[in-house]
PDB file of C-alpha atoms in Angstrom:
ATOM      1  CA  MET A  17     -13.145  55.836 -31.391  1.00 49.00           C
ATOM      2  CA  GLY A  18     -10.601  54.297 -33.477  1.00 56.00           C
ATOM      3  CA  TRP A  19      -8.819  52.664 -30.849  1.00 56.00           C
ATOM      4  CA  PHE A  20     -11.969  50.452 -30.041  1.00 58.00           C
ATOM      5  CA  ARG A  21     -12.312  49.343 -33.662  1.00 61.00           C
ATOM      6  CA  ARG A  22      -8.743  48.330 -33.682  1.00 62.00           C
ATOM      7  CA  ARG A  23      -8.981  46.215 -30.561  1.00 67.00           C
ATOM      8  CA  ARG A  24     -12.223  44.840 -31.642  1.00 68.00           C
ATOM      9  CA  ALA A  25     -10.053  43.850 -34.692  1.00 63.00           C
ATOM     10  CA  LYS A  26      -7.613  42.188 -32.689  1.00 66.00           C
ATOM     11  CA  ALA A  27      -9.704  40.203 -30.711  1.00 68.00           C
ATOM     12  CA  GLU A  28     -11.244  38.868 -33.770  1.00 67.00           C
ATOM     13  CA  VAL A  29      -7.809  37.869 -35.080  1.00 61.00           C
ATOM     14  CA  ARG A  30      -7.026  36.135 -32.042  1.00 67.00           C
ATOM     15  CA  ARG A  31     -10.412  34.330 -31.887  1.00 68.00           C
ATOM     16  CA  ALA A  32      -9.836  32.934 -35.481  1.00 63.00           C
ATOM     17  CA  THR A  33      -6.412  31.962 -34.819  1.00 61.00           C
ATOM     18  CA  ASP A  34      -7.365  30.282 -31.774  1.00 65.00           C
ATOM     19  CA  ALA A  35      -9.919  28.117 -33.956  1.00 61.00           C
ATOM     20  CA  LEU A  36      -7.449  27.487 -36.366  1.00 60.00           C
ATOM     21  CA  ARG A  37      -4.941  26.376 -33.917  1.00 62.00           C
ATOM     22  CA  GLY A  38      -7.003  23.258 -33.919  1.00 67.00           C
ATOM     23  CA  VAL A  39      -7.305  20.873 -37.166  1.00 75.00           C
ATOM     24  CA  SER A  40      -6.196  23.345 -39.645  1.00 86.00           C
ATOM     25  CA  TYR A  41      -3.059  24.123 -37.653  1.00 87.00           C
ATOM     26  CA  ASP A  42      -2.293  20.184 -36.986  1.00 89.00           C
ATOM     27  CA  HIS A  43      -2.679  19.459 -40.516  1.00 92.00           C
ATOM     28  CA  LEU A  44      -0.540  22.265 -41.845  1.00 93.00           C
ATOM     29  CA  VAL A  45       2.312  21.549 -39.269  1.00 93.00           C
ATOM     30  CA  ALA A  46       2.217  17.494 -40.326  1.00 94.00           C
ATOM     31  CA  PHE A  47       2.105  18.256 -43.903  1.00 96.00           C
ATOM     32  CA  VAL A  48       5.499  20.488 -43.307  1.00 96.00           C
ATOM     33  CA  ARG A  49       7.074  17.745 -41.215  1.00 96.00           C
ATOM     34  CA  SER A  50       6.354  14.723 -43.614  1.00 96.00           C
ATOM     35  CA  ARG A  51       7.383  15.885 -46.456  1.00 96.00           C
ATOM     36  CA  ARG A  52      10.682  17.605 -47.866  1.00 95.00           C
ATOM     37  CA  GLY A  53      11.116  20.643 -49.602  1.00 96.00           C
ATOM     38  CA  VAL A  54       7.841  22.499 -48.631  1.00 97.00           C
ATOM     39  CA  GLU A  55       7.270  26.271 -49.801  1.00 97.00           C
ATOM     40  CA  ALA A  56       4.320  28.273 -48.905  1.00 97.00           C
ATOM     41  CA  TRP A  57       2.191  30.708 -50.829  1.00 97.00           C
ATOM     42  CA  ILE A  58       0.103  33.118 -48.966  1.00 97.00           C
ATOM     43  CA  GLU A  59      -3.178  33.688 -50.908  1.00 96.00           C
ATOM     44  CA  ARG A  60      -4.744  37.356 -50.268  1.00 95.00           C
ATOM     45  CA  PRO A  61      -8.286  37.456 -49.556  1.00 94.00           C
ATOM     46  CA  THR A  62     -11.043  38.121 -52.123  1.00 91.00           C
ATOM     47  CA  SER A  63     -14.682  39.170 -51.761  1.00 91.00           C
ATOM     48  CA  PHE A  64     -15.799  35.425 -51.078  1.00 90.00           C
ATOM     49  CA  ASN A  65     -12.540  33.809 -49.905  1.00 90.00           C
ATOM     50  CA  LYS A  66     -10.830  34.592 -46.671  1.00 90.00           C
ATOM     51  CA  PRO A  67      -6.905  34.399 -46.873  1.00 93.00           C
ATOM     52  CA  SER A  68      -5.444  31.223 -47.278  1.00 94.00           C
ATOM     53  CA  ILE A  69      -1.906  29.546 -47.462  1.00 95.00           C
ATOM     54  CA  LEU A  70      -1.127  26.791 -49.796  1.00 96.00           C
ATOM     55  CA  LEU A  71       1.509  24.460 -48.757  1.00 97.00           C
ATOM     56  CA  VAL A  72       3.630  22.832 -51.905  1.00 97.00           C
ATOM     57  CA  ALA A  73       6.106  19.949 -51.367  1.00 97.00           C
ATOM     58  CA  ALA A  74       9.198  19.205 -53.661  1.00 96.00           C
ATOM     59  CA  ASP A  75       7.357  16.535 -55.554  1.00 94.00           C
ATOM     60  CA  GLY A  76       4.125  18.804 -56.403  1.00 94.00           C
ATOM     61  CA  GLU A  77       2.007  17.860 -53.612  1.00 94.00           C
ATOM     62  CA  SER A  78      -0.258  20.510 -52.136  1.00 95.00           C
ATOM     63  CA  THR A  79      -2.704  21.445 -49.547  1.00 95.00           C
ATOM     64  CA  ARG A  80      -4.580  24.455 -49.073  1.00 95.00           C
ATOM     65  CA  ARG A  81      -6.118  26.122 -45.624  1.00 93.00           C
ATOM     66  CA  ALA A  82      -7.797  29.234 -44.722  1.00 91.00           C
ATOM     67  CA  VAL A  83      -5.976  31.619 -42.450  1.00 90.00           C
ATOM     68  CA  PRO A  84      -6.989  34.615 -40.041  1.00 87.00           C
ATOM     69  CA  SER A  85      -5.208  37.060 -41.502  1.00 88.00           C
ATOM     70  CA  GLU A  86      -1.976  37.099 -44.300  1.00 92.00           C
ATOM     71  CA  GLU A  87       0.300  38.128 -41.340  1.00 91.00           C
ATOM     72  CA  TYR A  88      -0.562  34.716 -39.905  1.00 89.00           C
ATOM     73  CA  GLY A  89       0.364  33.103 -43.042  1.00 92.00           C
ATOM     74  CA  TYR A  90       3.756  34.626 -42.958  1.00 94.00           C
ATOM     75  CA  ALA A  91       4.053  34.058 -39.077  1.00 91.00           C
ATOM     76  CA  PHE A  92       3.321  30.456 -39.535  1.00 92.00           C
ATOM     77  CA  ALA A  93       5.756  29.938 -42.401  1.00 94.00           C
ATOM     78  CA  GLU A  94       8.709  31.688 -40.395  1.00 93.00           C
ATOM     79  CA  GLU A  95       7.690  29.837 -37.355  1.00 91.00           C
ATOM     80  CA  LEU A  96       8.453  26.322 -39.385  1.00 93.00           C
ATOM     81  CA  ASP A  97      11.324  28.052 -41.217  1.00 95.00           C
ATOM     82  CA  ILE A  98       9.804  27.609 -44.913  1.00 96.00           C
ATOM     83  CA  PRO A  99      10.517  29.559 -48.014  1.00 97.00           C
ATOM     84  CA  CYS A 100       7.037  31.798 -47.938  1.00 97.00           C
ATOM     85  CA  TYR A 101       5.623  33.615 -51.380  1.00 97.00           C
ATOM     86  CA  ASP A 102       2.793  36.184 -52.200  1.00 96.00           C
ATOM     87  CA  ALA A 103       0.735  34.113 -54.666  1.00 95.00           C
ATOM     88  CA  GLY A 104      -0.345  37.585 -56.371  1.00 93.00           C
ATOM     89  CA  VAL A 105       3.345  37.898 -57.125  1.00 96.00           C
ATOM     90  CA  VAL A 106       5.221  34.815 -57.454  1.00 95.00           C
ATOM     91  CA  PRO A 107       3.334  32.108 -59.484  1.00 94.00           C
ATOM     92  CA  TYR A 108       2.410  28.538 -58.515  1.00 94.00           C
ATOM     93  CA  PRO A 109       5.185  26.065 -59.219  1.00 95.00           C
ATOM     94  CA  GLN A 110       4.818  23.989 -62.721  1.00 95.00           C
ATOM     95  CA  ARG A 111       5.411  20.903 -60.223  1.00 94.00           C
ATOM     96  CA  MET A 112       2.013  21.240 -58.430  1.00 93.00           C
ATOM     97  CA  ARG A 113       0.118  21.457 -61.652  1.00 91.00           C
ATOM     98  CA  GLU A 114       2.145  18.280 -63.123  1.00 92.00           C
ATOM     99  CA  TYR A 115       1.388  16.427 -59.911  1.00 91.00           C
ATOM    100  CA  GLY A 116      -2.271  17.006 -60.162  1.00 87.00           C
ATOM    101  CA  LYS A 117      -2.411  15.826 -63.676  1.00 88.00           C
ATOM    102  CA  ALA A 118      -0.547  12.949 -62.932  1.00 87.00           C
ATOM    103  CA  ASN A 119      -2.710  11.907 -59.953  1.00 83.00           C
ATOM    104  CA  LYS A 120      -6.039  12.604 -61.322  1.00 79.00           C
ATOM    105  CA  ARG A 121      -8.534  10.403 -60.119  1.00 69.00           C
ATOM    106  CA  LYS A 122      -9.474   8.005 -63.138  1.00 60.00           C
ATOM    107  CA  PRO A 123     -13.303   7.467 -63.535  1.00 59.00           C
ATOM    108  CA  ILE A 124     -14.998   4.394 -62.453  1.00 57.00           C
ATOM    109  CA  ALA A 125     -16.094   2.305 -65.487  1.00 54.00           C
TER     110      ALA A 125
END
């Protein structure tokens, strides 16, 4: 019985990975290749969010996308040879918050 559940789970991860290989994968790769000093934080799934990967560049610019699993996020970071951290253990960098404050949109008057 357990064999069928594991097989079904692997098939679901494979389908999700194939779906991610489209726009999100291209966006994440482009972000890493077009910015310097990019690091990754893997965010664990919650009751209402899927696991996700947060990429933060050296200047604090960041992007976040959902991933099929935490393992996929770690494999993605390893594939692109960027440092990777567990978001539940290593806090987000201060430069990301500073970038967000400095680049907030000003209200249109």
